[in-house]
């Protein structure tokens, strides 16, 4: 009961922050990109807290519990992606729009915009869905209520909080969540190691493979995790939305440096806690190991604070991934094709309505997958092969054109769906055939058709470091 009270108190504090920040929402720019006035430290906090969600705290932790430090291959692709995004962030901010489909239309054509929106809706509702699943798992673990009830409560909170104030609220609460979660996990580490009898006891209790580069994972499976996470992050619309929210180009680039540092620290910390937890808490569901660490290895006060932060980070990731497709539908479909003359107030109201609809759709998807990791890899692959090759080519390959981009996006999405429905023939991870198809279509079709006009690739030249 104490942990439940702590979670509710923490979430209540977030609601207060959201309510205060909601007063600053005057138009769609405030709701979607925080009025383009986020400073570097707020930007770092929201980038880190958005990425470190249930995919890390449950999916990656579960992988580390079962396979040891080879689970860091799940995170390695992220670190590579953030380095690449350092060279993109300033150019994105200089473009000064709202969404990834804005970039796709400016660089390619309208069809790319629409297809990009479709891929985003499919992948991001799946990502929100496994955040809801994780929230339900936490509430079941802490209170004993059925997981389905916990998921419903999580969905209600996520939808309500996102509707409240959009990006301007999400960004500032992300900073608080990130700081508290980092402090809590750092505090948990020495307590857990001591509780498990010291590091040497942990090493002796586990197979040697848990401490090897690939461990019990095949090279193909390990790299499959890396490629999937790398592709998602390189094109992840929520991060681009945060670059659009930055005060200026320099702020966007500086924030990426803090982002990579924070992400490496937290993801390595989660892996160490999960590996140590596998020695201390044998025979549990691996995806729950961080919850066992927080509630059984930490003093009560620290455990309450850390558990509240974990729930808040799940909510933070969920509302961020819910806000992106809602913004896409509002900006890239409704305002672009249906009602271009809509007032600022009407667009905010429409965005909030879409948030509710997409949130309910995400909640209904929860039962389609067996675990957080499975849902994460599917969503990462869908988005990463459907969007990222065309998006990266928009910045780095002037010869890429609209025909190549559209066929690439369609191929990535179609092959992901087909390979998953076929049950991954031969045990080959879906990301490999999906990425190969997407890249082949992008290159072959672009080279076989007319080059783009110079104005197309020059649209994204602003903000480049000289």
Tab-separated table of C-alpha atoms in Angstrom:
chain	number	residue	atom	x	y	z
A	1	UNK	CA	0.000	0.000	0.000
A	2	UNK	CA	2.893	2.374	0.766
A	3	UNK	CA	4.245	1.951	-2.764
A	4	UNK	CA	0.811	2.599	-4.271
A	5	UNK	CA	0.463	5.812	-2.263
A	6	UNK	CA	3.923	6.881	-3.470
A	7	UNK	CA	3.002	6.233	-7.102
A	8	UNK	CA	-0.286	8.126	-6.803
A	9	UNK	CA	1.419	11.048	-5.045
A	10	UNK	CA	4.092	11.243	-7.728
A	11	UNK	CA	1.536	11.147	-10.535
A	12	UNK	CA	-0.569	13.775	-8.756
A	13	UNK	CA	2.474	16.044	-8.679
A	14	UNK	CA	2.869	15.563	-12.433
A	15	UNK	CA	-0.771	16.516	-12.960
A	16	UNK	CA	-0.186	19.749	-11.055
A	17	UNK	CA	2.826	20.549	-13.239
A	18	UNK	CA	0.818	19.731	-16.346
A	19	UNK	CA	-2.083	21.916	-15.241
A	20	UNK	CA	0.237	24.857	-14.603
A	21	UNK	CA	1.983	24.446	-17.948
A	22	UNK	CA	-1.326	24.004	-19.793
A	23	UNK	CA	-1.997	27.709	-19.274
A	24	UNK	CA	0.805	28.432	-21.731
A	25	UNK	CA	-0.913	26.578	-24.587
A	26	UNK	CA	-2.299	29.227	-26.921
A	27	UNK	CA	-1.910	27.641	-30.350
A	28	UNK	CA	-0.790	24.461	-32.108
A	29	UNK	CA	2.890	25.467	-31.912
A	30	UNK	CA	2.659	25.552	-28.103
A	31	UNK	CA	0.851	22.204	-28.021
A	32	UNK	CA	3.015	20.383	-30.594
A	33	UNK	CA	6.513	21.903	-30.211
A	34	UNK	CA	6.406	23.849	-26.906
A	35	UNK	CA	6.411	27.203	-28.701
A	36	UNK	CA	9.962	26.463	-29.984
A	37	UNK	CA	11.519	27.801	-26.802
A	38	UNK	CA	13.056	24.819	-24.961
A	39	UNK	CA	16.552	25.399	-23.572
A	40	UNK	CA	19.374	22.819	-23.654
A	41	UNK	CA	18.874	21.279	-20.198
A	42	UNK	CA	15.135	20.836	-20.585
A	43	UNK	CA	15.777	19.380	-24.031
A	44	UNK	CA	18.328	16.898	-22.658
A	45	UNK	CA	15.890	15.821	-19.944
A	46	UNK	CA	13.015	15.239	-22.314
A	47	UNK	CA	15.190	13.396	-24.869
A	48	UNK	CA	16.573	11.018	-22.229
A	49	UNK	CA	13.293	10.434	-20.379
A	50	UNK	CA	11.404	9.825	-23.616
A	51	UNK	CA	13.830	7.169	-24.803
A	52	UNK	CA	14.326	5.380	-21.456
A	53	UNK	CA	10.837	3.948	-21.179
A	54	UNK	CA	9.478	0.465	-20.642
A	55	UNK	CA	11.492	-0.841	-23.602
A	56	UNK	CA	14.597	-0.224	-21.477
A	57	UNK	CA	13.245	-0.783	-17.958
A	58	UNK	CA	11.354	-3.977	-18.825
A	59	UNK	CA	12.357	-5.236	-22.296
A	60	UNK	CA	16.127	-4.622	-22.187
A	61	UNK	CA	16.249	-5.443	-18.472
A	62	UNK	CA	14.507	-8.756	-19.151
A	63	UNK	CA	17.018	-9.500	-21.899
A	64	UNK	CA	19.919	-8.762	-19.512
A	65	UNK	CA	18.311	-10.928	-16.824
A	66	UNK	CA	18.226	-13.878	-19.229
A	67	UNK	CA	21.436	-13.312	-21.228
A	68	UNK	CA	23.706	-11.010	-19.226
A	69	UNK	CA	25.709	-8.109	-20.607
A	70	UNK	CA	25.239	-9.226	-24.213
A	71	UNK	CA	21.842	-7.524	-23.817
A	72	UNK	CA	23.674	-4.222	-24.306
A	73	UNK	CA	23.561	-4.982	-28.029
A	74	UNK	CA	19.922	-3.898	-27.705
A	75	UNK	CA	21.247	-0.469	-26.666
A	76	UNK	CA	24.376	-0.229	-28.833
A	77	UNK	CA	22.399	0.741	-31.921
A	78	UNK	CA	20.883	3.615	-29.954
A	79	UNK	CA	24.300	5.063	-29.156
A	80	UNK	CA	25.309	4.981	-32.829
A	81	UNK	CA	22.017	6.608	-33.826
A	82	UNK	CA	22.417	9.494	-31.368
A	83	UNK	CA	25.882	10.259	-32.779
A	84	UNK	CA	24.384	10.459	-36.279
A	85	UNK	CA	21.539	12.654	-35.021
A	86	UNK	CA	24.070	15.190	-33.719
A	87	UNK	CA	24.744	16.068	-37.364
A	88	UNK	CA	21.023	16.284	-38.145
A	89	UNK	CA	19.601	18.137	-35.120
A	90	UNK	CA	20.594	21.659	-36.175
A	91	UNK	CA	19.269	21.152	-39.699
A	92	UNK	CA	15.958	19.883	-38.332
A	93	UNK	CA	15.565	22.942	-36.083
A	94	UNK	CA	16.446	25.298	-38.947
A	95	UNK	CA	13.703	23.670	-41.029
A	96	UNK	CA	11.321	24.798	-38.246
A	97	UNK	CA	8.280	22.647	-38.950
A	98	UNK	CA	6.404	20.193	-36.741
A	99	UNK	CA	6.727	16.564	-37.885
A	100	UNK	CA	8.821	14.028	-39.780
A	101	UNK	CA	6.178	13.899	-42.558
A	102	UNK	CA	6.734	17.681	-42.965
A	103	UNK	CA	10.339	16.803	-43.827
A	104	UNK	CA	9.301	13.961	-46.134
A	105	UNK	CA	6.960	16.148	-48.174
A	106	UNK	CA	9.427	19.035	-48.465
A	107	UNK	CA	12.204	16.682	-49.601
A	108	UNK	CA	10.122	14.244	-51.651
A	109	UNK	CA	6.379	14.598	-52.304
A	110	UNK	CA	2.892	14.482	-50.815
A	111	UNK	CA	2.659	10.694	-51.105
A	112	UNK	CA	5.741	10.378	-48.873
A	113	UNK	CA	4.046	12.583	-46.295
A	114	UNK	CA	0.879	10.485	-46.229
A	115	UNK	CA	2.710	7.155	-46.162
A	116	UNK	CA	4.997	8.436	-43.410
A	117	UNK	CA	1.944	9.327	-41.347
A	118	UNK	CA	0.438	5.866	-41.850
A	119	UNK	CA	3.655	4.095	-40.777
A	120	UNK	CA	3.930	6.368	-37.733
A	121	UNK	CA	0.372	5.670	-36.595
A	122	UNK	CA	0.834	1.886	-36.855
A	123	UNK	CA	4.230	1.765	-35.113
A	124	UNK	CA	3.609	4.394	-32.463
A	125	UNK	CA	0.303	3.035	-31.246
A	126	UNK	CA	2.162	-0.269	-30.728
A	127	UNK	CA	4.839	1.561	-28.712
A	128	UNK	CA	2.201	3.305	-26.594
A	129	UNK	CA	0.523	-0.063	-26.165
A	130	UNK	CA	3.532	-1.678	-24.518
A	131	UNK	CA	3.992	1.341	-22.252
A	132	UNK	CA	0.406	0.736	-21.119
A	133	UNK	CA	1.216	-2.951	-20.640
A	134	UNK	CA	4.242	-2.017	-18.514
A	135	UNK	CA	2.173	0.370	-16.396
A	136	UNK	CA	-0.312	-2.403	-15.758
A	137	UNK	CA	2.512	-4.769	-14.793
A	138	UNK	CA	3.799	-2.264	-12.231
A	139	UNK	CA	0.373	-1.733	-10.683
A	140	UNK	CA	-0.263	-5.491	-10.536
A	141	UNK	CA	3.143	-6.035	-8.899
A	142	UNK	CA	2.627	-3.308	-6.306
A	143	UNK	CA	-1.070	-3.669	-5.486
A	144	UNK	CA	-2.109	-7.139	-6.609
A	145	UNK	CA	-4.898	-5.782	-8.816
A	146	UNK	CA	-5.402	-7.643	-12.122
A	147	UNK	CA	-2.965	-6.555	-14.829
A	148	UNK	CA	-5.891	-5.721	-17.124
A	149	UNK	CA	-7.238	-3.259	-14.555
A	150	UNK	CA	-3.787	-1.749	-14.129
A	151	UNK	CA	-3.479	-1.332	-17.889
A	152	UNK	CA	-6.854	0.387	-18.087
A	153	UNK	CA	-5.862	2.799	-15.303
A	154	UNK	CA	-2.540	3.496	-17.034
A	155	UNK	CA	-4.312	4.177	-20.317
A	156	UNK	CA	-6.688	6.641	-18.662
A	157	UNK	CA	-3.828	8.532	-17.032
A	158	UNK	CA	-1.673	8.605	-20.179
A	159	UNK	CA	-4.512	9.838	-22.366
A	160	UNK	CA	-5.662	12.428	-19.843
A	161	UNK	CA	-2.190	13.764	-19.190
A	162	UNK	CA	-1.321	14.070	-22.900
A	163	UNK	CA	-4.592	15.850	-23.625
A	164	UNK	CA	-3.875	18.333	-20.849
A	165	UNK	CA	-0.971	20.327	-22.251
A	166	UNK	CA	0.890	18.585	-25.067
A	167	UNK	CA	4.636	19.030	-25.533
A	168	UNK	CA	5.018	22.046	-23.266
A	169	UNK	CA	3.900	19.975	-20.272
A	170	UNK	CA	5.585	16.734	-21.309
A	171	UNK	CA	9.024	18.328	-21.702
A	172	UNK	CA	9.216	19.922	-18.258
A	173	UNK	CA	7.940	16.897	-16.363
A	174	UNK	CA	10.398	14.735	-18.309
A	175	UNK	CA	13.252	16.613	-16.642
A	176	UNK	CA	11.937	15.804	-13.160
A	177	UNK	CA	11.279	12.181	-14.096
A	178	UNK	CA	14.741	11.737	-15.584
A	179	UNK	CA	16.545	13.186	-12.568
A	180	UNK	CA	14.563	11.145	-10.035
A	181	UNK	CA	14.890	7.912	-12.020
A	182	UNK	CA	18.649	8.355	-12.476
A	183	UNK	CA	19.158	9.102	-8.784
A	184	UNK	CA	17.005	6.144	-7.768
A	185	UNK	CA	18.760	3.621	-10.006
A	186	UNK	CA	22.203	4.878	-8.968
A	187	UNK	CA	21.161	4.522	-5.342
A	188	UNK	CA	19.834	1.015	-5.973
A	189	UNK	CA	23.115	-0.323	-7.357
A	190	UNK	CA	25.256	-0.463	-4.171
A	191	UNK	CA	22.300	-1.709	-2.108
A	192	UNK	CA	21.632	-4.522	-4.591
A	193	UNK	CA	25.276	-5.592	-4.871
A	194	UNK	CA	25.572	-5.664	-1.082
A	195	UNK	CA	22.253	-7.520	-0.809
A	196	UNK	CA	23.526	-10.141	-3.273
A	197	UNK	CA	26.750	-10.710	-1.316
A	198	UNK	CA	29.121	-8.579	-3.360
A	199	UNK	CA	30.160	-8.569	-7.011
A	200	UNK	CA	32.299	-11.719	-6.742
A	201	UNK	CA	29.305	-13.614	-5.369
A	202	UNK	CA	27.223	-12.377	-8.286
A	203	UNK	CA	29.855	-13.526	-10.817
A	204	UNK	CA	30.187	-16.945	-9.208
A	205	UNK	CA	26.411	-17.443	-9.105
A	206	UNK	CA	25.946	-16.871	-12.846
A	207	UNK	CA	27.221	-18.688	-15.954
A	208	UNK	CA	30.363	-17.198	-17.517
A	209	UNK	CA	28.405	-16.492	-20.709
A	210	UNK	CA	26.480	-13.739	-18.883
A	211	UNK	CA	29.683	-11.662	-18.919
A	212	UNK	CA	30.718	-12.294	-22.543
A	213	UNK	CA	30.338	-10.048	-25.604
A	214	UNK	CA	27.601	-12.104	-27.280
A	215	UNK	CA	26.945	-14.586	-24.491
A	216	UNK	CA	24.064	-16.893	-25.282
A	217	UNK	CA	22.806	-14.688	-28.124
A	218	UNK	CA	23.700	-15.526	-31.707
A	219	UNK	CA	25.545	-12.796	-33.587
A	220	UNK	CA	22.569	-12.415	-35.935
A	221	UNK	CA	20.125	-11.982	-33.058
A	222	UNK	CA	22.356	-9.542	-31.175
A	223	UNK	CA	22.959	-7.382	-34.240
A	224	UNK	CA	19.268	-7.663	-35.099
A	225	UNK	CA	18.416	-5.942	-31.822
A	226	UNK	CA	21.038	-3.237	-32.502
A	227	UNK	CA	19.884	-2.545	-36.038
A	228	UNK	CA	16.210	-2.376	-35.021
A	229	UNK	CA	16.812	0.123	-32.209
A	230	UNK	CA	19.230	2.165	-34.327
A	231	UNK	CA	16.763	2.446	-37.196
A	232	UNK	CA	13.919	3.471	-34.906
A	233	UNK	CA	15.888	6.220	-33.216
A	234	UNK	CA	17.367	7.605	-36.449
A	235	UNK	CA	13.847	8.349	-37.641
A	236	UNK	CA	11.982	8.648	-34.336
A	237	UNK	CA	9.426	11.407	-34.759
A	238	UNK	CA	9.308	12.296	-31.061
A	239	UNK	CA	12.989	13.200	-31.083
A	240	UNK	CA	12.589	15.295	-34.231
A	241	UNK	CA	9.623	17.004	-32.576
A	242	UNK	CA	11.953	17.886	-29.704
A	243	UNK	CA	14.555	19.254	-32.123
A	244	UNK	CA	11.768	21.403	-33.604
A	245	UNK	CA	11.003	22.528	-30.022
A	246	UNK	CA	14.540	23.786	-29.356
A	247	UNK	CA	15.243	27.474	-28.897
A	248	UNK	CA	17.650	27.483	-31.860
A	249	UNK	CA	19.956	25.259	-33.932
A	250	UNK	CA	22.860	25.444	-31.454
A	251	UNK	CA	20.600	24.413	-28.577
A	252	UNK	CA	19.406	21.371	-30.534
A	253	UNK	CA	22.978	20.218	-31.220
A	254	UNK	CA	24.193	20.821	-27.656
A	255	UNK	CA	21.278	18.849	-26.242
A	256	UNK	CA	22.287	15.788	-28.263
A	257	UNK	CA	25.653	15.666	-26.433
A	258	UNK	CA	23.900	15.515	-23.061
A	259	UNK	CA	21.419	13.022	-24.457
A	260	UNK	CA	24.043	10.463	-25.475
A	261	UNK	CA	25.819	10.752	-22.106
A	262	UNK	CA	22.588	10.300	-20.143
A	263	UNK	CA	21.410	7.414	-22.298
A	264	UNK	CA	24.668	5.455	-22.052
A	265	UNK	CA	24.771	5.872	-18.268
A	266	UNK	CA	21.159	4.807	-17.728
A	267	UNK	CA	21.145	1.890	-20.161
A	268	UNK	CA	24.391	0.477	-18.727
A	269	UNK	CA	22.988	0.982	-15.229
A	270	UNK	CA	19.824	-0.947	-16.101
A	271	UNK	CA	21.949	-3.790	-17.516
A	272	UNK	CA	24.123	-3.997	-14.379
A	273	UNK	CA	21.052	-3.972	-12.124
A	274	UNK	CA	19.371	-6.682	-14.196
A	275	UNK	CA	22.456	-8.917	-14.221
A	276	UNK	CA	22.964	-8.490	-10.474
A	277	UNK	CA	19.234	-9.006	-9.995
A	278	UNK	CA	19.389	-12.311	-11.877
A	279	UNK	CA	21.809	-13.585	-9.220
A	280	UNK	CA	19.762	-12.212	-6.322
A	281	UNK	CA	16.230	-12.943	-7.590
A	282	UNK	CA	16.246	-16.285	-9.382
A	283	UNK	CA	13.186	-17.802	-11.010
A	284	UNK	CA	11.224	-14.579	-11.568
A	285	UNK	CA	9.836	-13.060	-14.764
A	286	UNK	CA	12.949	-11.345	-16.143
A	287	UNK	CA	11.012	-8.308	-17.337
A	288	UNK	CA	10.068	-7.611	-13.707
A	289	UNK	CA	13.621	-7.615	-12.330
A	290	UNK	CA	13.930	-3.829	-11.931
A	291	UNK	CA	10.713	-3.804	-9.892
A	292	UNK	CA	12.128	-6.501	-7.605
A	293	UNK	CA	15.337	-4.495	-7.229
A	294	UNK	CA	13.486	-1.301	-6.333
A	295	UNK	CA	11.063	-2.867	-3.858
A	296	UNK	CA	13.334	-5.475	-2.237
A	297	UNK	CA	16.879	-4.063	-2.354
A	298	UNK	CA	16.242	-0.390	-1.573
A	299	UNK	CA	15.181	1.265	1.697
A	300	UNK	CA	11.453	2.000	1.708
A	301	UNK	CA	11.730	5.763	1.133
A	302	UNK	CA	14.183	5.400	-1.750
A	303	UNK	CA	12.132	2.555	-3.216
A	304	UNK	CA	8.963	4.646	-3.150
A	305	UNK	CA	10.646	7.544	-4.914
A	306	UNK	CA	12.271	5.316	-7.512
A	307	UNK	CA	9.072	3.370	-8.182
A	308	UNK	CA	7.174	6.616	-8.642
A	309	UNK	CA	9.797	7.763	-11.131
A	310	UNK	CA	9.635	4.462	-13.038
A	311	UNK	CA	5.880	4.806	-13.447
A	312	UNK	CA	6.314	8.452	-14.412
A	313	UNK	CA	8.908	7.587	-17.059
A	314	UNK	CA	6.571	4.956	-18.509
A	315	UNK	CA	3.869	7.618	-18.662
A	316	UNK	CA	6.354	10.112	-20.103
A	317	UNK	CA	7.358	7.773	-22.922
A	318	UNK	CA	3.750	6.844	-23.593
A	319	UNK	CA	2.516	10.421	-23.816
A	320	UNK	CA	5.432	11.385	-26.063
A	321	UNK	CA	4.731	8.526	-28.475
A	322	UNK	CA	1.022	9.347	-28.318
A	323	UNK	CA	1.597	13.015	-29.081
A	324	UNK	CA	3.627	12.293	-32.238
A	325	UNK	CA	0.948	10.441	-34.287
A	326	UNK	CA	-1.712	12.835	-32.987
A	327	UNK	CA	0.402	15.698	-34.313
A	328	UNK	CA	0.900	13.808	-37.585
A	329	UNK	CA	-2.820	13.298	-38.107
A	330	UNK	CA	-3.619	16.901	-37.192
A	331	UNK	CA	-0.797	18.520	-39.123
A	332	UNK	CA	-0.144	16.097	-41.991
A	333	UNK	CA	-3.675	14.964	-42.821
A	334	UNK	CA	-6.346	17.213	-41.298
A	335	UNK	CA	-4.724	20.631	-41.669
A	336	UNK	CA	-2.911	19.739	-44.886
A	337	UNK	CA	-5.792	18.211	-46.852
A	338	UNK	CA	-9.114	18.595	-45.039
A	339	UNK	CA	-9.272	21.944	-43.264
A	340	UNK	CA	-6.247	24.143	-44.041
A	341	UNK	CA	-8.045	27.269	-42.810
A	342	UNK	CA	-8.738	25.865	-39.330
A	343	UNK	CA	-8.100	28.241	-36.425
A	344	UNK	CA	-5.356	27.665	-33.862
A	345	UNK	CA	-7.913	26.853	-31.166
A	346	UNK	CA	-9.725	24.371	-33.407
A	347	UNK	CA	-6.470	22.565	-34.231
A	348	UNK	CA	-5.618	22.193	-30.535
A	349	UNK	CA	-9.097	20.775	-29.848
A	350	UNK	CA	-8.798	18.408	-32.808
A	351	UNK	CA	-5.340	17.261	-31.630
A	352	UNK	CA	-6.718	16.469	-28.193
A	353	UNK	CA	-9.568	14.451	-29.700
A	354	UNK	CA	-7.099	12.447	-31.797
A	355	UNK	CA	-5.002	11.765	-28.679
A	356	UNK	CA	-8.039	10.140	-27.034
A	357	UNK	CA	-8.817	7.987	-30.088
A	358	UNK	CA	-5.217	6.814	-30.564
A	359	UNK	CA	-4.830	6.154	-26.841
A	360	UNK	CA	-7.858	3.884	-26.873
A	361	UNK	CA	-6.508	2.113	-29.980
A	362	UNK	CA	-3.186	1.523	-28.200
A	363	UNK	CA	-4.962	0.108	-25.154
A	364	UNK	CA	-6.904	-2.327	-27.351
A	365	UNK	CA	-3.628	-3.610	-28.883
A	366	UNK	CA	-2.191	-4.758	-25.548
A	367	UNK	CA	-3.321	-8.376	-25.919
A	368	UNK	CA	-1.751	-8.863	-29.373
A	369	UNK	CA	1.784	-9.583	-28.068
A	370	UNK	CA	3.127	-11.765	-25.268
A	371	UNK	CA	5.726	-9.404	-23.795
A	372	UNK	CA	7.248	-5.936	-23.799
A	373	UNK	CA	10.404	-6.940	-25.705
A	374	UNK	CA	8.438	-8.638	-28.481
A	375	UNK	CA	6.205	-5.582	-28.934
A	376	UNK	CA	9.193	-3.242	-28.862
A	377	UNK	CA	11.167	-5.045	-31.560
A	378	UNK	CA	8.104	-5.256	-33.837
A	379	UNK	CA	7.347	-1.544	-33.503
A	380	UNK	CA	11.003	-0.545	-33.892
A	381	UNK	CA	11.309	-2.614	-37.077
A	382	UNK	CA	8.061	-1.344	-38.568
A	383	UNK	CA	9.053	2.294	-38.117
A	384	UNK	CA	12.784	1.863	-38.651
A	385	UNK	CA	12.502	0.157	-42.026
A	386	UNK	CA	9.407	2.063	-43.140
A	387	UNK	CA	10.652	5.588	-42.406
A	388	UNK	CA	14.348	5.771	-41.565
A	389	UNK	CA	16.078	4.888	-44.882
A	390	UNK	CA	14.092	7.543	-46.761
A	391	UNK	CA	14.502	10.066	-43.933
A	392	UNK	CA	18.285	9.618	-43.677
A	393	UNK	CA	18.569	9.851	-47.465
A	394	UNK	CA	16.686	13.157	-47.278
A	395	UNK	CA	19.618	14.593	-45.315
A	396	UNK	CA	22.598	12.699	-46.715
A	397	UNK	CA	21.868	11.586	-50.328
A	398	UNK	CA	20.941	14.298	-52.819
A	399	UNK	CA	20.079	11.771	-55.542
A	400	UNK	CA	17.204	10.248	-53.548
A	401	UNK	CA	13.844	11.187	-55.053
A	402	UNK	CA	10.145	10.888	-54.322
A	403	UNK	CA	9.597	7.658	-56.248
A	404	UNK	CA	12.476	5.949	-54.464
A	405	UNK	CA	11.350	7.185	-51.055
A	406	UNK	CA	7.723	6.092	-51.451
A	407	UNK	CA	8.600	2.602	-52.711
A	408	UNK	CA	11.187	2.260	-49.931
A	409	UNK	CA	8.649	3.151	-47.247
A	410	UNK	CA	5.994	0.847	-48.699
A	411	UNK	CA	8.464	-2.039	-48.969
A	412	UNK	CA	9.740	-1.653	-45.410
A	413	UNK	CA	6.232	-1.639	-43.982
A	414	UNK	CA	4.935	-4.491	-46.172
A	415	UNK	CA	7.889	-6.821	-45.582
A	416	UNK	CA	7.763	-6.208	-41.815
A	417	UNK	CA	4.096	-7.183	-41.690
A	418	UNK	CA	4.544	-10.180	-44.014
A	419	UNK	CA	7.627	-11.535	-42.220
A	420	UNK	CA	5.982	-11.213	-38.804
A	421	UNK	CA	2.789	-12.901	-40.012
A	422	UNK	CA	4.905	-15.725	-41.479
A	423	UNK	CA	6.529	-16.270	-38.071
A	424	UNK	CA	10.036	-15.122	-39.086
A	425	UNK	CA	10.920	-17.946	-41.544
A	426	UNK	CA	14.198	-19.693	-40.793
A	427	UNK	CA	14.488	-17.779	-37.528
A	428	UNK	CA	15.750	-14.729	-39.436
A	429	UNK	CA	14.934	-11.506	-37.528
A	430	UNK	CA	12.415	-9.385	-39.429
A	431	UNK	CA	14.683	-6.347	-39.519
A	432	UNK	CA	17.073	-7.966	-42.036
A	433	UNK	CA	14.676	-8.674	-44.950
A	434	UNK	CA	12.672	-5.523	-44.216
A	435	UNK	CA	15.744	-3.264	-44.236
A	436	UNK	CA	17.214	-4.952	-47.322
A	437	UNK	CA	13.941	-4.448	-49.216
A	438	UNK	CA	13.616	-0.833	-48.105
A	439	UNK	CA	17.196	0.097	-49.049
A	440	UNK	CA	17.056	-1.753	-52.372
A	441	UNK	CA	13.877	0.049	-53.403
A	442	UNK	CA	15.264	3.424	-52.310
A	443	UNK	CA	18.501	3.071	-54.283
A	444	UNK	CA	17.272	1.225	-57.380
A	445	UNK	CA	14.121	3.278	-57.957
A	446	UNK	CA	15.864	6.608	-57.249
A	447	UNK	CA	18.643	5.807	-59.740
A	448	UNK	CA	16.167	4.499	-62.325
A	449	UNK	CA	14.025	7.654	-62.284
A	450	UNK	CA	14.644	11.375	-62.670
A	451	UNK	CA	16.835	13.162	-60.106
A	452	UNK	CA	15.036	15.530	-57.715
A	453	UNK	CA	15.017	19.248	-58.343
A	454	UNK	CA	17.743	21.164	-56.512
A	455	UNK	CA	15.126	23.008	-54.460
A	456	UNK	CA	14.094	19.680	-52.900
A	457	UNK	CA	17.404	18.857	-51.232
A	458	UNK	CA	18.266	22.494	-50.537
A	459	UNK	CA	15.163	22.711	-48.304
A	460	UNK	CA	17.103	20.807	-45.630
A	461	UNK	CA	20.472	22.533	-45.971
A	462	UNK	CA	19.824	25.168	-43.275
A	463	UNK	CA	21.449	24.702	-39.870
A	464	UNK	CA	24.331	22.629	-41.261
A	465	UNK	CA	27.567	23.091	-39.307
A	466	UNK	CA	30.206	24.867	-41.402
